[in-house]
Amino acid sequence: RVYEDTHLAAWVTGSLRYKFDEDNYFEAAAGELYREGDPKVLIDDEIYLHYENPWLRATIGRKNRPIVYNGLSASNENILWSLNARPLPGVQLGTNGIVYFEEDNLGFGAEASWEEYRLGEDRYMENARLHHKSLYLAYQSEGGFQVKAGAQHFAHYGGTDPQGREWQFTQNYWDAVTMEHPSQHHLSSYELYLGQDFNDFRLEFLYNNIAVDRSGRLLSNTPDGRYGIYYETHDRRKFINSMIYELYTTHNQSQTSTWGGDDYFNHFRYKSGWAYEGKILGAPLFTYDIDNQRVINNKFTAHHIGIGGQISDRFVSYPYKLLLTYASNEGAFYNRFPETQNVFYTYLEARVFQNFVDLNLILATEHNSSSSPKYGIGVQVGRQF
């Protein structure tokens, strides 16, 4: 919602929900965004129809993805799939989280999704489509141990190139689904999540790899990916109620394999890369050049720490969020920076007033070894009805 040159943004969202019963409902929602400096006066922030029951979710339209890890992660869900870009318009069908085969959410279960999106006209391949699917298997014990493992896959397909050539939709789509042809710009990730509930807190270890071709799917680019550990207390009133540490590394890029370097998030045919409206769809640690429609930094190591909590008394709570990130950026695989960029980011968001409106103060800095430091301050005013 807030771009680099945005000084003022405002949005409003409303929804109507009809409940068939407690866990079975239909929802319609719409939200509009105003962003100072944008050529469009109003932007669709969200507009969707959604149905949900205990085991199924179905959505048509543009819907923001859920925030996980208390909003402390640098990439939210996955190294490939973050909240950095506006939600894509499309159709989503999937299970409602993990569906366990036994009662009481114990034993074995599965989670799956199948989604189709449109990527719009403002890109090298106009009206390209995006296919996404995922499948996970899970197990939860009576002692509070959880494991979830699986994979997700994305692929561009279709579209019209600048010469006016249209890529055949039907054959393109089948190739995208089956990962048949490299011209579809395939992206995939193996994922592993290990969690344990204790009396007062929960711990989770997480891992995502990153793959853009067969070499990554065979793990020839190991150790590239995202590694993390997340801590969360059961008592949300604590001064520190959640923490996350994440390591991102993308140095290998299968450079020693027979397939050559991977050049993450760039592609020879879908030249706008892994972005939507000029914003990276994956972890925002990748740097995108909107003028050239190309990722110019995909070879880096980054350490990220997120801390969340709240200051509480008997009547009111003031939540806060602190994010600290250090990144060592070397540029793109085939176009290195002349010198490695060492970048340190800080972000603090804290509630300072809570009554008829919520008032948050935001402070942020960026210190880059190759440029002058940047400082930001913001005020967020909101009201939920």
C-alpha atoms as a printed R data frame, in Angstrom:
    type eleno elety resid chain resno       x       y       z
1   ATOM     1    CA   ARG     A     1   0.000   0.000   0.000
2   ATOM     2    CA   VAL     A     2   2.913   2.364   0.685
3   ATOM     3    CA   TYR     A     3   5.534   2.811  -2.043
4   ATOM     4    CA   GLU     A     4   8.975   4.410  -1.768
5   ATOM     5    CA   ASP     A     5   7.729   7.859  -2.854
6   ATOM     6    CA   THR     A     6   4.387   7.738  -0.988
7   ATOM     7    CA   HIS     A     7   3.820  10.500   1.549
8   ATOM     8    CA   LEU     A     8   0.130   9.875   2.172
9   ATOM     9    CA   ALA     A     9  -2.027   6.775   1.761
10  ATOM    10    CA   ALA     A    10  -5.518   5.930   2.980
11  ATOM    11    CA   TRP     A    11  -7.744   2.944   2.555
12  ATOM    12    CA   VAL     A    12 -11.149   1.724   3.652
13  ATOM    13    CA   THR     A    13 -12.463  -1.835   3.554
14  ATOM    14    CA   GLY     A    14 -15.913  -3.189   4.240
15  ATOM    15    CA   SER     A    15 -17.363  -6.699   4.212
16  ATOM    16    CA   LEU     A    16 -20.690  -8.479   4.534
17  ATOM    17    CA   ARG     A    17 -20.842 -12.007   5.922
18  ATOM    18    CA   TYR     A    18 -23.740 -14.435   5.851
19  ATOM    19    CA   LYS     A    19 -23.367 -17.399   8.216
20  ATOM    20    CA   PHE     A    20 -25.047 -20.694   7.406
21  ATOM    21    CA   ASP     A    21 -23.748 -21.909  10.780
22  ATOM    22    CA   GLU     A    22 -20.745 -21.134  13.016
23  ATOM    23    CA   ASP     A    23 -18.085 -22.562  10.653
24  ATOM    24    CA   ASN     A    24 -19.854 -22.231   7.304
25  ATOM    25    CA   TYR     A    25 -20.211 -18.775   5.763
26  ATOM    26    CA   PHE     A    26 -20.223 -16.639   2.620
27  ATOM    27    CA   GLU     A    27 -18.452 -13.250   2.518
28  ATOM    28    CA   ALA     A    28 -18.383 -10.336   0.064
29  ATOM    29    CA   ALA     A    29 -15.865  -7.523   0.557
30  ATOM    30    CA   ALA     A    30 -14.531  -4.441  -1.181
31  ATOM    31    CA   GLY     A    31 -11.795  -1.991  -0.293
32  ATOM    32    CA   GLU     A    32 -10.431   1.138  -1.965
33  ATOM    33    CA   LEU     A    33  -6.956   2.636  -1.613
34  ATOM    34    CA   TYR     A    34  -5.797   6.211  -2.195
35  ATOM    35    CA   ARG     A    35  -2.049   6.609  -2.633
36  ATOM    36    CA   GLU     A    36  -0.616  10.090  -3.119
37  ATOM    37    CA   GLY     A    37   1.265  10.378  -6.407
38  ATOM    38    CA   ASP     A    38  -0.402   7.402  -8.069
39  ATOM    39    CA   PRO     A    39  -1.932   8.229 -11.493
40  ATOM    40    CA   LYS     A    40  -5.099   6.377 -10.475
41  ATOM    41    CA   VAL     A    41  -7.292   8.304  -8.061
42  ATOM    42    CA   LEU     A    42  -8.556   5.132  -6.388
43  ATOM    43    CA   ILE     A    43  -7.094   1.621  -6.500
44  ATOM    44    CA   ASP     A    44  -8.894  -1.636  -5.742
45  ATOM    45    CA   ASP     A    45  -7.274  -2.724  -2.484
46  ATOM    46    CA   GLU     A    46  -9.566  -5.734  -2.187
47  ATOM    47    CA   ILE     A    47 -12.687  -6.880  -3.991
48  ATOM    48    CA   TYR     A    48 -13.776 -10.499  -3.637
49  ATOM    49    CA   LEU     A    49 -16.393 -13.151  -2.984
50  ATOM    50    CA   HIS     A    50 -15.372 -15.837  -0.500
51  ATOM    51    CA   TYR     A    51 -16.915 -19.078   0.779
52  ATOM    52    CA   GLU     A    52 -15.542 -21.077   3.693
53  ATOM    53    CA   ASN     A    53 -16.489 -24.166   5.689
54  ATOM    54    CA   PRO     A    54 -14.433 -26.329   8.101
55  ATOM    55    CA   TRP     A    55 -12.524 -28.048   5.282
56  ATOM    56    CA   LEU     A    56 -12.831 -25.844   2.153
57  ATOM    57    CA   ARG     A    57 -12.027 -22.274   1.045
58  ATOM    58    CA   ALA     A    58 -12.963 -20.706  -2.300
59  ATOM    59    CA   THR     A    59 -12.311 -17.119  -3.409
60  ATOM    60    CA   ILE     A    60 -12.956 -15.118  -6.576
61  ATOM    61    CA   GLY     A    61 -11.391 -11.676  -6.932
62  ATOM    62    CA   ARG     A    62  -8.567  -9.768  -5.258
63  ATOM    63    CA   LYS     A    63  -8.074 -10.726  -1.592
64  ATOM    64    CA   ASN     A    64  -5.158  -9.960   0.713
65  ATOM    65    CA   ARG     A    65  -3.355 -13.026   1.953
66  ATOM    66    CA   PRO     A    66  -3.340 -13.663   5.729
67  ATOM    67    CA   ILE     A    67  -0.573 -12.273   7.922
68  ATOM    68    CA   VAL     A    68   1.352 -15.006   9.746
69  ATOM    69    CA   TYR     A    69   4.042 -15.033  12.429
70  ATOM    70    CA   ASN     A    70   2.428 -11.979  14.033
71  ATOM    71    CA   GLY     A    71   3.629  -9.852  11.101
72  ATOM    72    CA   LEU     A    72   7.282 -10.241  12.143
73  ATOM    73    CA   SER     A    73   8.649 -12.192   9.177
74  ATOM    74    CA   ALA     A    74  10.505 -10.476   6.332
75  ATOM    75    CA   SER     A    75   8.556 -12.562   3.788
76  ATOM    76    CA   ASN     A    76   5.424 -13.691   5.668
77  ATOM    77    CA   GLU     A    77   4.430 -17.063   4.138
78  ATOM    78    CA   ASN     A    78   7.358 -18.092   1.950
79  ATOM    79    CA   ILE     A    79  10.495 -16.825   0.227
80  ATOM    80    CA   LEU     A    80   8.490 -16.912  -3.045
81  ATOM    81    CA   TRP     A    81   5.156 -15.515  -1.817
82  ATOM    82    CA   SER     A    82   5.090 -12.406   0.386
83  ATOM    83    CA   LEU     A    83   2.897  -9.372   1.068
84  ATOM    84    CA   ASN     A    84   5.227  -7.011  -0.810
85  ATOM    85    CA   ALA     A    85   2.917  -6.623  -3.829
86  ATOM    86    CA   ARG     A    86  -0.784  -5.881  -4.205
87  ATOM    87    CA   PRO     A    87  -2.941  -9.057  -4.122
88  ATOM    88    CA   LEU     A    88  -3.411 -10.630  -7.544
89  ATOM    89    CA   PRO     A    89  -6.877 -10.945  -9.099
90  ATOM    90    CA   GLY     A    90  -7.903 -14.525  -9.690
91  ATOM    91    CA   VAL     A    91  -9.582 -17.687  -8.452
92  ATOM    92    CA   GLN     A    92  -8.421 -19.611  -5.377
93  ATOM    93    CA   LEU     A    93  -9.569 -23.043  -4.237
94  ATOM    94    CA   GLY     A    94  -8.089 -25.013  -1.373
95  ATOM    95    CA   THR     A    95  -8.466 -26.727   1.956
96  ATOM    96    CA   ASN     A    96  -9.204 -24.602   5.018
97  ATOM    97    CA   GLY     A    97  -5.752 -25.028   6.495
98  ATOM    98    CA   ILE     A    98  -4.732 -28.560   7.438
99  ATOM    99    CA   VAL     A    99  -7.589 -31.043   7.248
100 ATOM   100    CA   TYR     A   100  -6.896 -33.918   9.652
101 ATOM   101    CA   PHE     A   101  -8.131 -37.419   8.914
102 ATOM   102    CA   GLU     A   102  -9.004 -38.041  12.573
103 ATOM   103    CA   GLU     A   103 -11.076 -36.098  15.079
104 ATOM   104    CA   ASP     A   104  -9.629 -33.481  17.480
105 ATOM   105    CA   ASN     A   105  -7.057 -32.351  14.862
106 ATOM   106    CA   LEU     A   106  -4.670 -35.151  15.748
107 ATOM   107    CA   GLY     A   107  -2.790 -37.665  13.651
108 ATOM   108    CA   PHE     A   108  -2.227 -37.229   9.931
109 ATOM   109    CA   GLY     A   109  -3.698 -34.555   7.692
110 ATOM   110    CA   ALA     A   110  -3.235 -32.736   4.405
111 ATOM   111    CA   GLU     A   111  -3.397 -29.204   3.023
112 ATOM   112    CA   ALA     A   112  -3.712 -28.291  -0.661
113 ATOM   113    CA   SER     A   113  -4.513 -25.372  -2.990
114 ATOM   114    CA   TRP     A   114  -5.074 -24.660  -6.695
115 ATOM   115    CA   GLU     A   115  -5.096 -21.041  -7.861
116 ATOM   116    CA   GLU     A   116  -5.139 -19.093 -11.149
117 ATOM   117    CA   TYR     A   117  -4.293 -15.377 -11.472
118 ATOM   118    CA   ARG     A   118  -4.062 -12.610 -14.063
119 ATOM   119    CA   LEU     A   119  -0.982 -10.352 -14.138
120 ATOM   120    CA   GLY     A   120  -2.361  -7.397 -16.121
121 ATOM   121    CA   GLU     A   121  -1.048  -5.315 -19.004
122 ATOM   122    CA   ASP     A   122   1.749  -3.292 -17.408
123 ATOM   123    CA   ARG     A   123   4.521  -5.815 -18.118
124 ATOM   124    CA   TYR     A   124   6.660  -7.202 -20.947
125 ATOM   125    CA   MET     A   125   4.233 -10.088 -21.621
126 ATOM   126    CA   GLU     A   126   0.834  -8.408 -21.484
127 ATOM   127    CA   ASN     A   127  -2.046 -10.320 -19.909
128 ATOM   128    CA   ALA     A   128   0.193 -13.171 -18.808
129 ATOM   129    CA   ARG     A   129  -1.363 -15.634 -16.381
130 ATOM   130    CA   LEU     A   130   0.002 -17.226 -13.224
131 ATOM   131    CA   HIS     A   131  -0.705 -20.786 -12.103
132 ATOM   132    CA   HIS     A   132  -0.148 -21.822  -8.474
133 ATOM   133    CA   LYS     A   133  -0.652 -25.077  -6.619
134 ATOM   134    CA   SER     A   134   0.520 -26.524  -3.321
135 ATOM   135    CA   LEU     A   135   0.353 -29.793  -1.397
136 ATOM   136    CA   TYR     A   136   1.431 -30.545   2.171
137 ATOM   137    CA   LEU     A   137   1.206 -33.548   4.478
138 ATOM   138    CA   ALA     A   138   1.043 -32.991   8.210
139 ATOM   139    CA   TYR     A   139   1.076 -34.826  11.520
140 ATOM   140    CA   GLN     A   140   0.125 -33.628  15.017
141 ATOM   141    CA   SER     A   141   0.631 -35.603  18.212
142 ATOM   142    CA   GLU     A   142  -1.238 -35.453  21.505
143 ATOM   143    CA   GLY     A   143   1.892 -33.985  23.063
144 ATOM   144    CA   GLY     A   144   1.723 -30.846  20.931
145 ATOM   145    CA   PHE     A   145   4.302 -31.783  18.275
146 ATOM   146    CA   GLN     A   146   3.449 -30.742  14.696
147 ATOM   147    CA   VAL     A   147   5.213 -31.359  11.410
148 ATOM   148    CA   LYS     A   148   4.142 -30.119   7.973
149 ATOM   149    CA   ALA     A   149   6.081 -30.825   4.785
150 ATOM   150    CA   GLY     A   150   5.299 -30.240   1.146
151 ATOM   151    CA   ALA     A   151   5.849 -27.999  -1.839
152 ATOM   152    CA   GLN     A   152   4.334 -25.233  -3.872
153 ATOM   153    CA   HIS     A   153   4.731 -24.377  -7.545
154 ATOM   154    CA   PHE     A   154   4.190 -21.225  -9.614
155 ATOM   155    CA   ALA     A   155   4.360 -20.792 -13.384
156 ATOM   156    CA   HIS     A   156   3.778 -17.940 -15.818
157 ATOM   157    CA   TYR     A   157   1.946 -18.880 -19.001
158 ATOM   158    CA   GLY     A   158   0.151 -17.255 -21.944
159 ATOM   159    CA   GLY     A   159   0.298 -13.551 -22.714
160 ATOM   160    CA   THR     A   160   1.183 -11.326 -25.670
161 ATOM   161    CA   ASP     A   161   4.761 -10.207 -26.332
162 ATOM   162    CA   PRO     A   162   5.711  -6.686 -27.596
163 ATOM   163    CA   GLN     A   163   5.667  -7.954 -31.209
164 ATOM   164    CA   GLY     A   164   1.992  -8.871 -30.815
165 ATOM   165    CA   ARG     A   165   2.533 -12.635 -30.751
166 ATOM   166    CA   GLU     A   166   0.098 -14.485 -28.509
167 ATOM   167    CA   TRP     A   167   1.301 -17.630 -26.758
168 ATOM   168    CA   GLN     A   168  -1.250 -20.404 -27.132
169 ATOM   169    CA   PHE     A   169  -3.299 -20.550 -23.952
170 ATOM   170    CA   THR     A   170  -4.296 -24.219 -23.842
171 ATOM   171    CA   GLN     A   171  -0.911 -25.787 -24.512
172 ATOM   172    CA   ASN     A   172   0.816 -23.140 -22.401
173 ATOM   173    CA   TYR     A   173  -1.474 -23.924 -19.484
174 ATOM   174    CA   TRP     A   174  -0.862 -27.660 -19.583
175 ATOM   175    CA   ASP     A   175   2.894 -27.069 -19.761
176 ATOM   176    CA   ALA     A   176   2.599 -24.711 -16.783
177 ATOM   177    CA   VAL     A   177   0.675 -27.237 -14.685
178 ATOM   178    CA   THR     A   178   3.004 -30.141 -15.503
179 ATOM   179    CA   MET     A   179   6.260 -28.105 -15.338
180 ATOM   180    CA   GLU     A   180   6.903 -29.374 -18.852
181 ATOM   181    CA   HIS     A   181   8.710 -26.474 -20.500
182 ATOM   182    CA   PRO     A   182  11.229 -23.925 -19.126
183 ATOM   183    CA   SER     A   183   9.644 -21.135 -21.212
184 ATOM   184    CA   GLN     A   184   6.877 -20.960 -18.589
185 ATOM   185    CA   HIS     A   185   9.120 -19.453 -15.856
186 ATOM   186    CA   HIS     A   186   8.579 -22.075 -13.179
187 ATOM   187    CA   LEU     A   187   9.221 -21.302  -9.518
188 ATOM   188    CA   SER     A   188   8.876 -23.849  -6.749
189 ATOM   189    CA   SER     A   189   9.767 -24.402  -3.135
190 ATOM   190    CA   TYR     A   190  10.053 -27.375  -0.818
191 ATOM   191    CA   GLU     A   191   8.860 -26.449   2.666
192 ATOM   192    CA   LEU     A   192   9.282 -27.948   6.123
193 ATOM   193    CA   TYR     A   193   7.724 -26.740   9.384
194 ATOM   194    CA   LEU     A   194   8.396 -28.350  12.782
195 ATOM   195    CA   GLY     A   195   6.500 -27.058  15.813
196 ATOM   196    CA   GLN     A   196   6.119 -27.898  19.494
197 ATOM   197    CA   ASP     A   197   3.607 -26.523  21.983
198 ATOM   198    CA   PHE     A   198   4.853 -26.148  25.555
199 ATOM   199    CA   ASN     A   199   2.905 -25.071  28.629
200 ATOM   200    CA   ASP     A   200   3.535 -21.344  28.180
201 ATOM   201    CA   PHE     A   201   4.865 -20.944  24.639
202 ATOM   202    CA   ARG     A   202   5.270 -22.458  21.189
203 ATOM   203    CA   LEU     A   203   8.390 -22.939  19.052
204 ATOM   204    CA   GLU     A   204   8.487 -23.513  15.300
205 ATOM   205    CA   PHE     A   205  11.360 -24.202  12.916
206 ATOM   206    CA   LEU     A   206  10.781 -23.355   9.254
207 ATOM   207    CA   TYR     A   207  12.602 -24.002   5.994
208 ATOM   208    CA   ASN     A   208  11.880 -23.031   2.361
209 ATOM   209    CA   ASN     A   209  14.152 -23.809  -0.562
210 ATOM   210    CA   ILE     A   210  13.993 -21.902  -3.845
211 ATOM   211    CA   ALA     A   211  13.977 -23.498  -7.293
212 ATOM   212    CA   VAL     A   212  13.605 -22.015 -10.783
213 ATOM   213    CA   ASP     A   213  14.487 -25.129 -12.816
214 ATOM   214    CA   ARG     A   214  15.316 -28.791 -12.450
215 ATOM   215    CA   SER     A   215  18.603 -28.123 -10.662
216 ATOM   216    CA   GLY     A   216  16.798 -26.410  -7.779
217 ATOM   217    CA   ARG     A   217  14.154 -29.122  -7.637
218 ATOM   218    CA   LEU     A   218  17.017 -31.645  -7.275
219 ATOM   219    CA   LEU     A   219  18.493 -29.416  -4.504
220 ATOM   220    CA   SER     A   220  21.633 -28.694  -6.531
221 ATOM   221    CA   ASN     A   221  21.488 -25.122  -5.219
222 ATOM   222    CA   THR     A   222  21.634 -26.117  -1.529
223 ATOM   223    CA   PRO     A   223  21.816 -24.275   0.877
224 ATOM   224    CA   ASP     A   224  19.869 -21.495  -0.884
225 ATOM   225    CA   GLY     A   225  16.570 -20.656   0.769
226 ATOM   226    CA   ARG     A   226  14.982 -19.372   3.959
227 ATOM   227    CA   TYR     A   227  15.633 -20.764   7.444
228 ATOM   228    CA   GLY     A   228  13.934 -19.568  10.606
229 ATOM   229    CA   ILE     A   229  12.806 -20.150  14.149
230 ATOM   230    CA   TYR     A   230   9.681 -18.594  15.656
231 ATOM   231    CA   TYR     A   231   8.757 -18.174  19.338
232 ATOM   232    CA   GLU     A   232   5.288 -17.230  20.579
233 ATOM   233    CA   THR     A   233   3.843 -17.083  24.095
234 ATOM   234    CA   HIS     A   234   0.310 -18.211  24.845
235 ATOM   235    CA   ASP     A   235  -0.211 -15.041  26.932
236 ATOM   236    CA   ARG     A   236  -0.484 -12.203  24.403
237 ATOM   237    CA   ARG     A   237  -0.250  -9.518  27.144
238 ATOM   238    CA   LYS     A   238   3.479 -10.024  27.701
239 ATOM   239    CA   PHE     A   239   5.965  -7.264  26.867
240 ATOM   240    CA   ILE     A   240   7.606  -9.707  24.430
241 ATOM   241    CA   ASN     A   241   5.053 -12.216  23.162
242 ATOM   242    CA   SER     A   242   6.642 -13.274  19.861
243 ATOM   243    CA   MET     A   243  10.037 -13.347  18.161
244 ATOM   244    CA   ILE     A   244  11.408 -14.616  14.870
245 ATOM   245    CA   TYR     A   245  14.893 -15.071  13.444
246 ATOM   246    CA   GLU     A   246  15.299 -15.720   9.714
247 ATOM   247    CA   LEU     A   247  18.325 -16.427   7.544
248 ATOM   248    CA   TYR     A   248  18.045 -15.902   3.785
249 ATOM   249    CA   THR     A   249  20.827 -17.057   1.489
250 ATOM   250    CA   THR     A   250  20.854 -17.141  -2.325
251 ATOM   251    CA   HIS     A   251  24.562 -17.450  -3.127
252 ATOM   252    CA   ASN     A   252  24.759 -20.902  -4.696
253 ATOM   253    CA   GLN     A   253  22.255 -20.610  -7.563
254 ATOM   254    CA   SER     A   254  23.310 -24.054  -8.894
255 ATOM   255    CA   GLN     A   255  26.530 -22.547 -10.204
256 ATOM   256    CA   THR     A   256  28.357 -25.889  -9.936
257 ATOM   257    CA   SER     A   257  25.605 -27.930 -11.607
258 ATOM   258    CA   THR     A   258  25.308 -28.850 -15.290
259 ATOM   259    CA   TRP     A   259  22.365 -26.424 -15.673
260 ATOM   260    CA   GLY     A   260  24.382 -23.295 -14.846
261 ATOM   261    CA   GLY     A   261  23.388 -20.281 -12.776
262 ATOM   262    CA   ASP     A   262  19.768 -19.787 -11.754
263 ATOM   263    CA   ASP     A   263  19.435 -15.942 -11.790
264 ATOM   264    CA   TYR     A   264  16.490 -16.026  -9.375
265 ATOM   265    CA   PHE     A   265  13.258 -14.191 -10.306
266 ATOM   266    CA   ASN     A   266  14.463 -13.222 -13.819
267 ATOM   267    CA   HIS     A   267  13.406 -15.016 -17.011
268 ATOM   268    CA   PHE     A   268  14.334 -14.891 -20.700
269 ATOM   269    CA   ARG     A   269  10.722 -14.819 -21.984
270 ATOM   270    CA   TYR     A   270   8.694 -13.397 -19.101
271 ATOM   271    CA   LYS     A   271  11.131 -10.507 -18.774
272 ATOM   272    CA   SER     A   272   9.183  -8.577 -16.155
273 ATOM   273    CA   GLY     A   273  10.239 -11.380 -13.828
274 ATOM   274    CA   TRP     A   274   8.727 -12.398 -10.531
275 ATOM   275    CA   ALA     A   275   6.955  -9.089  -9.912
276 ATOM   276    CA   TYR     A   276   3.530  -7.479 -10.119
277 ATOM   277    CA   GLU     A   277   3.044  -3.778 -10.863
278 ATOM   278    CA   GLY     A   278   6.755  -3.222 -10.257
279 ATOM   279    CA   LYS     A   279   6.858  -4.927  -6.849
280 ATOM   280    CA   ILE     A   280   8.597  -8.206  -6.035
281 ATOM   281    CA   LEU     A   281   6.098 -11.011  -5.298
282 ATOM   282    CA   GLY     A   282   8.604 -12.875  -3.141
283 ATOM   283    CA   ALA     A   283  10.735 -11.733  -0.214
284 ATOM   284    CA   PRO     A   284  11.372  -7.959  -0.559
285 ATOM   285    CA   LEU     A   285  15.084  -8.579   0.055
286 ATOM   286    CA   PHE     A   286  15.309  -9.128  -3.709
287 ATOM   287    CA   THR     A   287  15.799  -5.732  -5.405
288 ATOM   288    CA   TYR     A   288  13.681  -4.890  -8.463
289 ATOM   289    CA   ASP     A   289  14.498  -2.201 -11.061
290 ATOM   290    CA   ILE     A   290  11.090  -1.007 -12.230
291 ATOM   291    CA   ASP     A   291  12.524   0.978 -15.175
292 ATOM   292    CA   ASN     A   292  14.242  -2.068 -16.681
293 ATOM   293    CA   GLN     A   293  11.660  -4.531 -15.275
294 ATOM   294    CA   ARG     A   294  14.393  -6.752 -13.919
295 ATOM   295    CA   VAL     A   295  15.695  -8.063 -10.582
296 ATOM   296    CA   ILE     A   296  19.102  -6.458 -10.042
297 ATOM   297    CA   ASN     A   297  19.886  -8.070  -6.685
298 ATOM   298    CA   ASN     A   298  19.230 -11.787  -6.210
299 ATOM   299    CA   LYS     A   299  22.567 -12.894  -4.732
300 ATOM   300    CA   PHE     A   300  22.649 -12.044  -1.040
301 ATOM   301    CA   THR     A   301  22.745 -13.197   2.551
302 ATOM   302    CA   ALA     A   302  20.350 -11.584   5.008
303 ATOM   303    CA   HIS     A   303  19.700 -11.920   8.734
304 ATOM   304    CA   HIS     A   304  16.311 -10.772  10.004
305 ATOM   305    CA   ILE     A   305  14.995 -10.417  13.568
306 ATOM   306    CA   GLY     A   306  11.413  -9.514  14.424
307 ATOM   307    CA   ILE     A   307  10.160  -8.800  17.955
308 ATOM   308    CA   GLY     A   308   6.535  -8.225  18.910
309 ATOM   309    CA   GLY     A   309   4.747  -7.535  22.148
310 ATOM   310    CA   GLN     A   310   2.677  -5.031  24.016
311 ATOM   311    CA   ILE     A   311   2.663  -2.753  27.017
312 ATOM   312    CA   SER     A   312  -0.467  -3.580  28.998
313 ATOM   313    CA   ASP     A   313  -2.313  -2.579  32.109
314 ATOM   314    CA   ARG     A   314  -5.641  -3.836  33.419
315 ATOM   315    CA   PHE     A   315  -7.690  -1.888  30.879
316 ATOM   316    CA   VAL     A   316  -5.735  -1.221  27.688
317 ATOM   317    CA   SER     A   317  -2.854  -2.641  25.654
318 ATOM   318    CA   TYR     A   318  -0.367  -0.843  23.418
319 ATOM   319    CA   PRO     A   319   1.170  -3.291  20.903
320 ATOM   320    CA   TYR     A   320   4.488  -2.720  19.145
321 ATOM   321    CA   LYS     A   321   6.593  -4.366  16.451
322 ATOM   322    CA   LEU     A   322  10.366  -4.055  15.956
323 ATOM   323    CA   LEU     A   323  12.103  -5.360  12.811
324 ATOM   324    CA   LEU     A   324  15.889  -5.455  12.296
325 ATOM   325    CA   THR     A   325  17.464  -6.684   9.055
326 ATOM   326    CA   TYR     A   326  21.052  -6.887   7.841
327 ATOM   327    CA   ALA     A   327  21.737  -7.826   4.215
328 ATOM   328    CA   SER     A   328  24.939  -8.326   2.231
329 ATOM   329    CA   ASN     A   329  23.964  -7.755  -1.424
330 ATOM   330    CA   GLU     A   330  26.201  -8.800  -4.318
331 ATOM   331    CA   GLY     A   331  23.846  -8.024  -7.232
332 ATOM   332    CA   ALA     A   332  22.526 -10.458  -9.826
333 ATOM   333    CA   PHE     A   333  24.198 -13.711 -10.817
334 ATOM   334    CA   TYR     A   334  25.224 -12.443 -14.269
335 ATOM   335    CA   ASN     A   335  25.614  -8.770 -13.300
336 ATOM   336    CA   ARG     A   336  27.370  -8.283  -9.975
337 ATOM   337    CA   PHE     A   337  27.542  -4.986  -8.131
338 ATOM   338    CA   PRO     A   338  30.992  -3.309  -8.361
339 ATOM   339    CA   GLU     A   339  31.144  -3.550  -4.563
340 ATOM   340    CA   THR     A   340  29.098  -5.572  -2.101
341 ATOM   341    CA   GLN     A   341  26.346  -3.520  -0.491
342 ATOM   342    CA   ASN     A   342  26.040  -3.864   3.270
343 ATOM   343    CA   VAL     A   343  22.562  -2.714   4.276
344 ATOM   344    CA   PHE     A   344  20.984  -2.393   7.717
345 ATOM   345    CA   TYR     A   345  17.247  -1.740   8.064
346 ATOM   346    CA   THR     A   346  15.271  -0.856  11.187
347 ATOM   347    CA   TYR     A   347  11.504  -0.524  11.558
348 ATOM   348    CA   LEU     A   348   9.533   0.283  14.699
349 ATOM   349    CA   GLU     A   349   5.746   0.495  14.848
350 ATOM   350    CA   ALA     A   350   4.091   1.246  18.187
351 ATOM   351    CA   ARG     A   351   0.577   2.099  19.356
352 ATOM   352    CA   VAL     A   352   0.674   5.439  21.191
353 ATOM   353    CA   PHE     A   353  -3.061   6.154  21.523
354 ATOM   354    CA   GLN     A   354  -6.097   3.894  21.704
355 ATOM   355    CA   ASN     A   355  -9.591   5.207  22.178
356 ATOM   356    CA   PHE     A   356 -12.087   6.334  19.519
357 ATOM   357    CA   VAL     A   357  -9.262   5.804  16.986
358 ATOM   358    CA   ASP     A   358  -6.010   3.803  17.040
359 ATOM   359    CA   LEU     A   359  -2.880   5.903  16.531
360 ATOM   360    CA   ASN     A   360   0.406   4.213  15.615
361 ATOM   361    CA   LEU     A   361   3.810   5.862  15.318
362 ATOM   362    CA   ILE     A   362   6.236   4.418  12.733
363 ATOM   363    CA   LEU     A   363  10.005   5.012  12.609
364 ATOM   364    CA   ALA     A   364  12.326   3.485  10.000
365 ATOM   365    CA   THR     A   365  15.925   3.771   8.807
366 ATOM   366    CA   GLU     A   366  18.068   2.361   5.996
367 ATOM   367    CA   HIS     A   367  21.860   2.473   6.152
368 ATOM   368    CA   ASN     A   368  23.508   1.349   2.906
369 ATOM   369    CA   SER     A   369  27.284   1.279   2.417
370 ATOM   370    CA   SER     A   370  26.851   2.469  -1.184
371 ATOM   371    CA   SER     A   371  24.450   5.400  -0.592
372 ATOM   372    CA   SER     A   372  23.397   8.016   1.926
373 ATOM   373    CA   PRO     A   373  21.288   6.904   4.887
374 ATOM   374    CA   LYS     A   374  17.502   7.209   4.697
375 ATOM   375    CA   TYR     A   375  15.150   8.031   7.546
376 ATOM   376    CA   GLY     A   376  11.382   7.738   7.671
377 ATOM   377    CA   ILE     A   377   8.654   8.674  10.092
378 ATOM   378    CA   GLY     A   378   4.970   7.934   9.778
379 ATOM   379    CA   VAL     A   379   1.684   8.190  11.603
380 ATOM   380    CA   GLN     A   380  -1.066   5.611  11.083
381 ATOM   381    CA   VAL     A   381  -4.626   6.414  12.143
382 ATOM   382    CA   GLY     A   382  -7.272   3.712  12.003
383 ATOM   383    CA   ARG     A   383 -10.691   2.733  13.256
384 ATOM   384    CA   GLN     A   384 -12.385  -0.660  13.055
385 ATOM   385    CA   PHE     A   385 -16.174  -0.790  13.227
